[in-house]
Coordinates of C-alpha atoms in Angstrom, one line a residue:
M1 CA 118.9 23.3 68.7
A2 CA 119.6 26.8 69.7
T3 CA 115.9 27.7 69.3
D4 CA 114.8 24.5 71.0
N5 CA 116.9 25.4 74.1
R6 CA 116.1 29.1 74.2
R7 CA 114.2 28.9 77.5
E8 CA 117.0 26.9 79.2
T9 CA 119.6 29.3 78.0
Q10 CA 117.6 32.3 79.3
D11 CA 117.2 30.6 82.7
N12 CA 121.0 30.3 83.2
A13 CA 121.9 33.7 81.8
P14 CA 121.7 37.0 83.7
M15 CA 118.5 39.0 83.3
Q16 CA 118.7 41.1 80.2
Q17 CA 116.1 43.0 78.2
P18 CA 115.5 41.6 74.7
P19 CA 117.4 43.6 72.1
S20 CA 115.3 46.5 70.7
P21 CA 116.0 48.5 67.6
S22 CA 116.7 52.1 67.8
R23 CA 113.6 54.3 67.9
F24 CA 114.9 56.1 64.9
R25 CA 115.0 52.9 62.8
P26 CA 111.8 51.1 61.7
L27 CA 111.2 47.6 62.8
T28 CA 112.2 44.8 60.4
L29 CA 111.2 41.2 60.1
A30 CA 114.5 40.3 61.8
D31 CA 113.3 42.4 64.8
V32 CA 110.1 40.4 64.7
R33 CA 112.0 37.2 64.8
G34 CA 114.0 38.4 67.8
A35 CA 110.8 39.4 69.6
V36 CA 109.3 36.0 69.0
L37 CA 112.3 34.2 70.4
A38 CA 112.4 36.5 73.5
S39 CA 108.6 36.1 74.2
K40 CA 107.4 33.7 76.9
R41 CA 103.8 33.9 75.8
V42 CA 104.0 30.9 73.5
S43 CA 105.6 27.4 73.6
N44 CA 108.9 26.6 72.0
Q45 CA 107.2 24.8 69.1
R46 CA 105.0 27.7 68.3
A47 CA 107.9 30.2 68.5
Q48 CA 109.9 28.0 66.0
D49 CA 106.9 27.8 63.6
C50 CA 106.5 31.6 63.7
C51 CA 110.2 32.1 63.0
R52 CA 110.1 29.7 60.1
A53 CA 107.2 31.6 58.7
V54 CA 109.1 34.9 58.9
D55 CA 112.1 33.4 57.2
Q56 CA 109.8 31.8 54.6
L57 CA 108.2 35.1 53.8
A58 CA 111.6 36.8 53.4
S59 CA 112.6 34.1 51.0
M60 CA 109.5 34.6 49.0
L61 CA 110.1 38.3 48.8
G62 CA 113.7 37.7 47.8
Q63 CA 115.2 40.0 50.5
P64 CA 117.0 39.4 53.8
A65 CA 114.7 39.7 56.8
E66 CA 116.9 42.6 58.0
T67 CA 115.8 44.8 55.0
I68 CA 112.1 44.1 55.1
A69 CA 110.0 46.7 57.1
A70 CA 107.6 45.0 59.5
D71 CA 104.7 47.2 58.5
P72 CA 101.6 45.0 58.7
L73 CA 99.7 46.9 56.0
A74 CA 102.7 46.9 53.6
L75 CA 103.3 43.2 54.3
R76 CA 99.6 42.5 53.6
N77 CA 99.8 44.3 50.2
R78 CA 103.0 42.5 49.2
M79 CA 101.6 39.1 50.3
A80 CA 98.4 39.7 48.3
S81 CA 100.5 39.8 45.1
I82 CA 101.9 36.3 45.8
D83 CA 100.2 33.3 44.3
H84 CA 100.7 30.4 46.6
R85 CA 101.0 28.0 43.7
H86 CA 104.1 29.8 42.5
V87 CA 105.8 29.2 45.8
A88 CA 104.9 25.5 46.0
L89 CA 102.3 25.8 48.7
T90 CA 98.8 24.5 48.8
A91 CA 95.9 26.9 49.7
R92 CA 95.8 25.3 53.2
E93 CA 99.5 25.7 53.7
W94 CA 99.3 29.4 52.6
R95 CA 96.5 30.1 55.1
H96 CA 98.6 28.5 57.8
L97 CA 101.6 30.6 56.9
C98 CA 99.5 33.8 57.1
K99 CA 98.2 32.9 60.5
L100 CA 101.8 32.2 61.8
L101 CA 102.9 35.6 60.5
D102 CA 99.9 37.2 62.3
S103 CA 101.0 35.6 65.5
A104 CA 104.6 36.7 65.0
L105 CA 103.6 40.3 64.4
Q106 CA 101.4 40.3 67.5
L107 CA 104.2 38.9 69.6
A108 CA 106.3 41.8 68.4
G109 CA 103.7 44.3 69.5
L110 CA 102.5 45.1 66.0
Q111 CA 98.9 45.0 64.8
A112 CA 98.4 42.0 62.6
R113 CA 96.7 41.9 59.3
P114 CA 93.1 43.1 59.7
R115 CA 90.5 40.4 59.2
K116 CA 88.6 40.5 56.0
R117 CA 85.2 40.9 57.6
S118 CA 82.8 43.2 55.8
K119 CA 81.4 45.9 58.1
A120 CA 79.4 47.6 55.3
P121 CA 75.7 47.6 56.1
L122 CA 73.4 45.6 53.9
S123 CA 70.5 47.0 51.9
D124 CA 67.1 47.2 53.6
T125 CA 65.7 44.3 51.6
W126 CA 68.5 41.9 52.7
E127 CA 68.4 43.2 56.3
D128 CA 64.7 42.6 56.5
L129 CA 65.0 39.1 55.1
L130 CA 67.9 38.1 57.4
A131 CA 66.1 39.5 60.5
N132 CA 63.7 36.5 60.2
V133 CA 66.6 34.0 60.5
R134 CA 66.7 33.0 64.2
N135 CA 69.7 30.6 64.0
R136 CA 72.8 32.8 64.4
Y137 CA 75.0 30.4 62.5
D138 CA 72.7 30.3 59.5
R139 CA 72.4 34.1 59.7
C140 CA 76.2 34.5 59.7
F141 CA 76.7 32.4 56.5
L142 CA 73.7 34.0 54.8
R143 CA 75.1 37.5 55.6
Q144 CA 78.2 36.7 53.6
F145 CA 76.1 35.8 50.6
A146 CA 73.9 38.8 51.1
A147 CA 76.9 41.1 51.1
F148 CA 78.1 39.6 47.8
C149 CA 74.6 40.0 46.3
D150 CA 74.5 43.6 47.3
R151 CA 77.8 44.3 45.6
Q152 CA 76.3 42.7 42.5
N153 CA 73.1 44.8 42.8
R154 CA 71.0 41.7 43.3
D155 CA 68.0 41.6 45.6
P156 CA 66.8 38.4 47.3
E157 CA 64.1 37.7 44.7
S158 CA 66.7 37.7 41.9
V159 CA 68.9 35.0 43.5
D160 CA 69.4 32.0 41.2
P161 CA 71.9 29.0 40.9
E162 CA 74.1 31.0 38.5
L163 CA 74.6 33.8 41.0
F164 CA 75.3 31.2 43.8
H165 CA 77.9 29.6 41.6
S166 CA 79.6 33.0 41.1
F167 CA 79.6 33.4 44.9
G168 CA 81.5 30.1 45.2
S169 CA 84.1 31.3 42.8
H170 CA 84.4 34.6 44.8
L171 CA 85.0 32.6 48.1
I172 CA 87.8 30.7 46.5
A173 CA 89.4 33.8 45.0
S174 CA 89.2 35.7 48.3
K175 CA 91.2 33.0 50.1
V176 CA 88.8 32.6 53.0
D177 CA 89.2 29.6 55.2
R178 CA 87.5 26.5 53.9
P179 CA 85.7 28.2 50.9
K180 CA 84.0 25.0 49.7
Q181 CA 82.6 24.3 53.2
A182 CA 81.3 27.9 53.4
H183 CA 79.7 27.6 50.0
R184 CA 77.9 24.4 51.1
E185 CA 76.8 26.0 54.4
V186 CA 75.2 28.9 52.6
A187 CA 73.2 26.6 50.3
K188 CA 72.0 24.5 53.3
A189 CA 71.1 27.6 55.3
W190 CA 69.2 29.2 52.4
N191 CA 67.2 26.0 51.6
K192 CA 66.4 25.4 55.3
S193 CA 65.1 29.0 55.6
R194 CA 63.2 28.6 52.4
G195 CA 61.1 25.8 53.9
A196 CA 60.8 27.4 57.4
I197 CA 60.3 31.1 56.9
A198 CA 57.2 32.6 55.3
G199 CA 58.0 34.9 52.4
W200 CA 61.4 33.5 51.7
P201 CA 62.4 33.6 48.0
E202 CA 61.3 30.5 46.1
A203 CA 64.7 29.8 44.4
E204 CA 66.3 26.7 45.7
L205 CA 70.1 26.7 45.7
P206 CA 72.0 23.5 44.7
V207 CA 74.2 22.1 47.6
P208 CA 77.7 21.8 46.1
K209 CA 79.3 18.3 46.2
T210 CA 82.8 18.4 47.3
L211 CA 83.6 14.7 46.8
R212 CA 86.0 14.0 44.0
Y213 CA 84.3 10.9 43.0
R214 CA 81.2 8.8 43.9
A215 CA 81.1 5.1 44.5
L216 CA 78.3 3.1 43.0
T217 CA 75.5 2.2 45.4
L218 CA 74.3 -1.3 45.9
D219 CA 71.0 -0.6 44.1
E220 CA 73.0 0.3 41.0
M221 CA 74.6 -3.1 40.8
P222 CA 72.9 -6.2 39.2
A223 CA 70.6 -8.2 41.5
S224 CA 72.9 -11.3 41.5
F225 CA 75.9 -9.1 42.7
R226 CA 73.7 -7.6 45.5
Q227 CA 72.6 -11.0 46.6
E228 CA 76.1 -12.4 46.7
L229 CA 77.6 -9.4 48.5
E230 CA 74.9 -9.5 51.2
G231 CA 75.5 -13.2 51.7
L232 CA 79.2 -12.7 52.1
L233 CA 78.7 -9.9 54.6
D234 CA 76.2 -11.9 56.6
T235 CA 78.7 -14.7 56.8
L236 CA 81.4 -12.4 58.0
A237 CA 79.2 -10.9 60.6
E238 CA 77.9 -14.3 61.9
P239 CA 80.3 -17.0 60.8
D240 CA 79.6 -20.7 61.3
L241 CA 81.8 -21.5 64.3
L242 CA 81.9 -25.2 63.4
D243 CA 83.1 -24.6 59.9
E244 CA 86.8 -24.5 59.8
S245 CA 86.8 -22.5 56.6
D246 CA 85.1 -19.6 58.2
T247 CA 87.2 -16.9 59.8
E248 CA 86.5 -15.3 63.2
E249 CA 83.5 -13.0 63.6
M250 CA 84.0 -9.4 62.3
S251 CA 82.7 -6.4 64.1
R252 CA 79.9 -4.4 62.4
F253 CA 82.4 -1.7 61.6
S254 CA 84.7 -4.1 59.8
V255 CA 81.7 -5.5 57.9
R256 CA 80.7 -2.0 56.9
N257 CA 84.2 -1.3 55.7
R258 CA 84.3 -4.5 53.6
R259 CA 81.0 -3.5 51.9
A260 CA 82.4 -0.1 51.1
Q261 CA 85.7 -1.5 49.8
L262 CA 84.0 -4.0 47.5
L263 CA 81.6 -1.3 46.1
Q264 CA 84.7 1.0 45.5
A265 CA 86.3 -1.9 43.7
A266 CA 83.2 -2.3 41.5
T267 CA 83.2 1.4 40.8
A268 CA 86.8 1.4 39.8
L269 CA 86.2 -1.6 37.5
V270 CA 83.3 0.3 35.8
E271 CA 85.4 3.4 35.4
A272 CA 88.1 1.2 33.8
G273 CA 85.7 0.3 31.0
T274 CA 83.8 -2.8 32.2
P275 CA 80.0 -2.4 31.8
V276 CA 78.2 -2.5 35.2
H277 CA 75.7 -5.1 34.0
S278 CA 78.5 -7.6 33.3
I279 CA 79.6 -7.6 37.0
R280 CA 77.2 -10.4 38.0
G281 CA 79.1 -11.6 41.1
L282 CA 82.0 -11.0 43.4
E283 CA 84.2 -13.4 41.4
D284 CA 84.1 -10.9 38.6
L285 CA 86.0 -8.5 40.9
A286 CA 88.5 -11.0 42.3
Q287 CA 89.8 -12.4 39.0
P288 CA 93.5 -11.3 38.6
T289 CA 92.8 -9.3 35.4
A290 CA 89.9 -7.5 37.0
A291 CA 91.9 -6.8 40.2
R292 CA 94.8 -5.4 38.2
A293 CA 92.4 -3.1 36.3
I294 CA 90.8 -1.9 39.6
L295 CA 94.1 -1.1 41.3
R296 CA 95.4 0.7 38.2
R297 CA 92.3 2.8 38.0
L298 CA 92.7 3.7 41.7
R299 CA 96.3 4.7 41.1
E300 CA 95.2 7.0 38.2
R301 CA 92.4 8.5 40.3
H302 CA 94.4 9.4 43.3
G303 CA 97.8 10.0 41.7
V304 CA 99.7 7.8 44.0
K305 CA 101.3 4.4 43.6
K306 CA 100.7 3.1 47.1
S307 CA 98.1 3.9 49.7
G308 CA 96.3 2.2 52.6
Q309 CA 93.0 2.4 50.8
M310 CA 94.3 0.5 47.8
A311 CA 95.9 -2.1 50.1
N312 CA 92.6 -2.6 51.9
I313 CA 90.7 -3.0 48.7
A314 CA 93.3 -5.6 47.5
A315 CA 92.8 -7.4 50.8
A316 CA 89.0 -7.5 50.3
L317 CA 89.5 -8.9 46.8
R318 CA 91.8 -11.6 48.3
L319 CA 89.1 -12.4 50.9
V320 CA 86.6 -12.9 48.1
A321 CA 88.9 -15.2 46.2
R322 CA 89.6 -17.3 49.2
R323 CA 85.9 -17.6 50.0
R324 CA 85.2 -18.7 46.4
N325 CA 88.0 -21.3 46.6
R326 CA 89.9 -19.8 43.7
P327 CA 93.1 -21.6 42.5
E328 CA 96.3 -21.1 44.6
A329 CA 98.0 -19.5 41.6
E330 CA 95.3 -16.7 41.5
L331 CA 95.6 -16.2 45.2
E332 CA 99.3 -15.7 44.9
Q333 CA 98.8 -13.1 42.1
L334 CA 96.4 -11.2 44.3
R335 CA 98.9 -11.4 47.2
R336 CA 101.7 -9.9 45.1
M337 CA 99.4 -7.1 43.8
A338 CA 98.4 -6.3 47.4
G339 CA 102.1 -6.1 48.4
K340 CA 102.8 -3.7 45.5
V341 CA 100.2 -1.1 46.6
R342 CA 100.7 -1.4 50.4
P343 CA 102.7 1.5 51.8
R344 CA 106.0 0.5 53.3
G345 CA 105.6 2.5 56.5
S346 CA 103.8 1.1 59.4
G347 CA 102.5 2.5 62.6
M348 CA 101.8 6.2 63.2
T349 CA 102.6 8.9 60.7
E350 CA 105.3 11.4 61.3
T351 CA 102.7 14.1 61.9
N352 CA 101.0 12.1 64.6
K353 CA 104.3 11.2 66.2
R354 CA 105.3 14.9 66.3
R355 CA 102.0 15.8 67.9
L356 CA 102.3 13.1 70.6
R357 CA 105.9 14.1 71.3
Q358 CA 104.7 17.4 72.8
F359 CA 103.0 15.6 75.6
K360 CA 106.3 14.4 77.0
D361 CA 106.8 17.9 78.3
T362 CA 105.0 18.2 81.7
A363 CA 104.5 21.9 81.2
N364 CA 102.6 21.3 78.0
M365 CA 100.4 18.7 79.9
A366 CA 99.7 21.2 82.7
R367 CA 98.6 23.9 80.2
L368 CA 96.4 21.4 78.4
V369 CA 94.7 20.2 81.6
A370 CA 94.1 23.9 82.6
V371 CA 92.2 24.8 79.4
P372 CA 88.6 23.8 80.5
R373 CA 88.9 25.5 83.9
D374 CA 90.4 28.6 82.4
L375 CA 87.5 28.9 79.9
M376 CA 85.0 28.3 82.7
A377 CA 86.6 31.0 84.9
E378 CA 86.5 33.5 82.0
A379 CA 82.9 32.8 81.2
R380 CA 81.8 33.3 84.8
L381 CA 83.1 36.9 84.7
R382 CA 80.2 38.0 82.5
P383 CA 76.5 37.5 82.2
P384 CA 75.6 34.4 80.1
N385 CA 75.5 35.2 76.3
A386 CA 75.7 33.1 73.1
V387 CA 79.5 33.6 72.7
D388 CA 80.3 32.5 76.2
A389 CA 77.8 29.6 75.8
T390 CA 79.9 28.3 72.9
R391 CA 83.1 28.7 74.9
M392 CA 81.5 26.7 77.8
E393 CA 80.5 24.0 75.2
R394 CA 84.2 23.9 74.1
A395 CA 85.4 23.7 77.7
L396 CA 83.1 20.8 78.5
A397 CA 84.0 18.9 75.4
I398 CA 87.7 19.2 76.2
G399 CA 87.2 18.3 79.8
I400 CA 85.3 15.2 78.9
L401 CA 88.1 14.1 76.5
L402 CA 90.7 14.6 79.2
V403 CA 89.0 12.2 81.6
A404 CA 87.0 10.0 79.2
P405 CA 88.9 9.3 76.0
M406 CA 86.4 8.4 73.3
R407 CA 85.9 8.8 69.6
E408 CA 84.8 12.1 68.1
K409 CA 81.5 10.6 66.9
N410 CA 80.7 9.3 70.4
L411 CA 81.5 12.7 71.9
A412 CA 79.3 14.6 69.5
S413 CA 76.4 12.2 70.1
L414 CA 76.3 12.1 73.9
R415 CA 72.8 12.3 75.2
L416 CA 71.5 13.2 78.6
D417 CA 68.9 10.5 78.7
R418 CA 71.2 7.6 77.6
H419 CA 74.9 8.3 78.2
L420 CA 75.0 10.4 81.4
S421 CA 74.1 8.7 84.7
W422 CA 73.6 10.5 88.0
S423 CA 73.8 8.6 91.3
R424 CA 70.8 10.5 92.7
S425 CA 67.6 11.8 91.3
G426 CA 67.3 15.3 90.0
R427 CA 70.7 15.1 88.4
Q428 CA 72.5 15.1 91.8
G429 CA 75.5 13.3 93.1
A430 CA 78.2 11.5 91.2
V431 CA 78.1 11.4 87.4
H432 CA 79.2 8.7 85.0
I433 CA 79.4 8.7 81.3
V434 CA 78.3 5.2 80.0
L435 CA 78.7 4.1 76.4
P436 CA 77.1 0.7 75.5
A437 CA 79.1 -1.7 73.5
H438 CA 76.9 -1.5 70.4
E439 CA 77.8 2.2 70.1
V440 CA 81.6 1.7 70.4
K441 CA 83.8 0.6 67.6
N442 CA 85.5 -2.2 69.6
D443 CA 82.2 -3.5 70.9
K444 CA 83.2 -3.0 74.6
D445 CA 81.1 -1.2 77.2
L446 CA 82.8 2.0 78.4
E447 CA 82.1 3.8 81.7
F448 CA 83.9 6.9 83.0
P449 CA 83.4 8.5 86.4
L450 CA 83.6 12.3 86.2
P451 CA 85.8 14.2 88.7
G452 CA 84.4 17.0 90.9
W453 CA 85.7 19.9 88.8
L454 CA 84.2 18.5 85.6
I455 CA 80.8 17.9 87.4
E456 CA 80.9 21.5 88.5
L457 CA 81.6 22.5 84.9
L458 CA 78.7 20.3 83.6
D459 CA 76.2 21.7 86.1
L460 CA 77.2 25.3 85.2
Y461 CA 76.9 24.5 81.5
M462 CA 73.5 22.8 81.9
A463 CA 72.0 25.5 84.1
R464 CA 73.2 28.7 82.4
Y465 CA 74.7 28.1 79.0
R466 CA 73.2 25.1 77.2
P467 CA 69.7 26.8 77.0
L468 CA 71.4 29.5 74.9
L469 CA 72.6 27.0 72.3
T470 CA 69.3 25.5 71.2
E471 CA 65.9 26.8 70.4
V472 CA 64.2 23.4 70.7
E473 CA 64.0 20.8 73.4
T474 CA 66.6 18.1 72.7
P475 CA 68.3 15.4 74.8
C476 CA 71.7 16.0 73.1
L477 CA 74.4 17.2 75.5
F478 CA 75.9 19.3 72.6
P479 CA 72.9 20.5 70.7
G480 CA 75.0 22.3 68.2
A481 CA 73.1 25.6 68.5
G482 CA 70.1 24.1 66.7
R483 CA 72.0 23.2 63.5
D484 CA 70.2 20.0 63.2
G485 CA 66.9 20.6 65.1
L486 CA 66.2 17.7 67.4
G487 CA 69.1 15.6 66.2
Q488 CA 72.7 15.5 67.2
N489 CA 75.3 17.9 66.1
R490 CA 76.1 17.5 62.5
R491 CA 79.6 19.0 62.7
P492 CA 82.5 17.3 64.5
I493 CA 83.0 19.1 67.8
L494 CA 86.8 18.7 67.7
D495 CA 87.0 20.2 64.2
W496 CA 85.0 23.4 64.6
Q497 CA 85.0 24.0 68.3
S498 CA 87.5 22.3 70.6
K499 CA 90.6 22.5 68.4
L500 CA 90.8 26.3 68.5
P501 CA 91.0 26.9 72.3
W502 CA 93.1 23.8 72.7
Q503 CA 95.8 25.2 70.4
K504 CA 95.6 28.9 71.4
R505 CA 95.7 28.3 75.2
S506 CA 98.0 25.3 75.4
G507 CA 100.4 26.2 72.6
L508 CA 100.0 22.6 71.3
R509 CA 99.5 21.8 67.6

C-alpha cells in the first residue's frame, strides 16, 4: 500500500529532494529502487513492476539490493549467466523482467543494457543481394540472416535448409524477442524475394510451423463423415423454424467454431488409436466411450485437466448426441463429462480485470486519449519519412479504437472504398466508419462518426504518410508497408504496432 499511495504521500509532504547516495559511493540496486519510487515519469503500476523486477534480480543473485552495484554492463554479464528455467521463469517472463530492469536503470539516470543489434558491416555479396530488396521489413529480417551467414563464412549461393535450421537455433539461444516468429519471417521474406528478384539464389527455405499439433481437415475424413457434418452445419445455420426440435439459428462464426471443434474431436480420437476410416459419422464421436477417449487425449496433449476448449468440444459432442436422439442415459454421461472438464471460474480472467482496473483512474484515461495527438504532433516536427509514417499509422489505429471500438480483424481490414464514408465528394466533410453486418461477429451493422481531431489525423495520414507505407496501389487503410501486396495487413495491428506506443506513453499495461 505504501507504494500504491506514494504520489498521495508526496503531495501532502513538504518538498524534498529524493535521497541521493554519496558521490563517493557507487550506486546500488537499492538506490535504483529509490529513484524509481521518486520518479514522476511513469505510472504507479509501472513503478511497482520495476521495483519488483529489481527485488527479483537481487533474489536471483542471492544478495541484498544494497550490496549489488548498479553497473549496467556488470549486471548484463551477471544476468547472461542465469538460465531462466532455473529460476522458474518462462522465456517470455524473462524477457519482460529484462525490459523492466532496463526501465528502472533509465529512471535512475543510468544507461540501460545496450541492444543486441549488430552494427558490423556485411560482406559485399550479401550487401549487393539485399540492396535489391525494396521492402524495408523484409530487408530487416533478411539482414539478421545475412549477418549470421557471414559469421559462418557462407555466401548467398550456399544457403540451404540445414543452415536455416541452425539460424533458428541461434535465434532461440540469443534470447531475442519472439525467435520463432523471426525465424518464420526470414523464410517468408527469402522465398518472396526468390520469386520476385532476378538473380536471387535458387534455394527455397522451409517455413517453420509453430503449431504444436494439426487438426485433420475435412478432406482427410471419410465421405460419409463429411456429408453428415456438412448436413449438421447447414441445419445449424438455417434451422427449420417450424420444427420444435431445431434450436435457434447460429451465426456463421458459431457454425465455423462447431466445425472446428468436431474436427478437433475427430483428430483427438484418431490420436487415441481409432483408425480414421472407422469414423464414418458424427455418432462415432458422440458415443460416451469415444467422448471419454477424446477428452483424455486432449488432457494429455495440453497438460491440463480443465479448459474452455475441452468444455466447448464436450458441448459440441452433446449437441451431436441430442441431434441424433441418443438415449437419455448417454446424454447424462456426456453432461457429466462436460462438467468435469469445464473450468470453475467464469467471466473475465484476473489479468483482464487488472488491465481494466487501470481505467478507473481518470489520469490514466487522459494519458491514453492523448496518445494519438501526441504522436501526430511529434511527426509534424520533421519531414515525412518511413519511421514517422509508421508512427502515424499507429496513432490513427489507436485513435480509431478510442472512438470506434471494433475487433482487431475489422480494424486491420478497413478499406477506403468500403468502410470509410465521406459526406462530400473528394473525401471532404464529415467521415463515418461503416461496417456491414456480414463482416461483424454479432451480425449487426456498425457506424461510427469520427470527431474533428481524428478527421484531421486521417487527412494528414492519407496525404503525407500512407504513400510511404506501400509500394503498390491498394484500397487498404493500413496497407502494412507492402507486406501482403494488394491484400490487407497480414499482421495484427494491435500486436505489432499500436501496443508499443500505447504502453510507453500512457503507462498502461
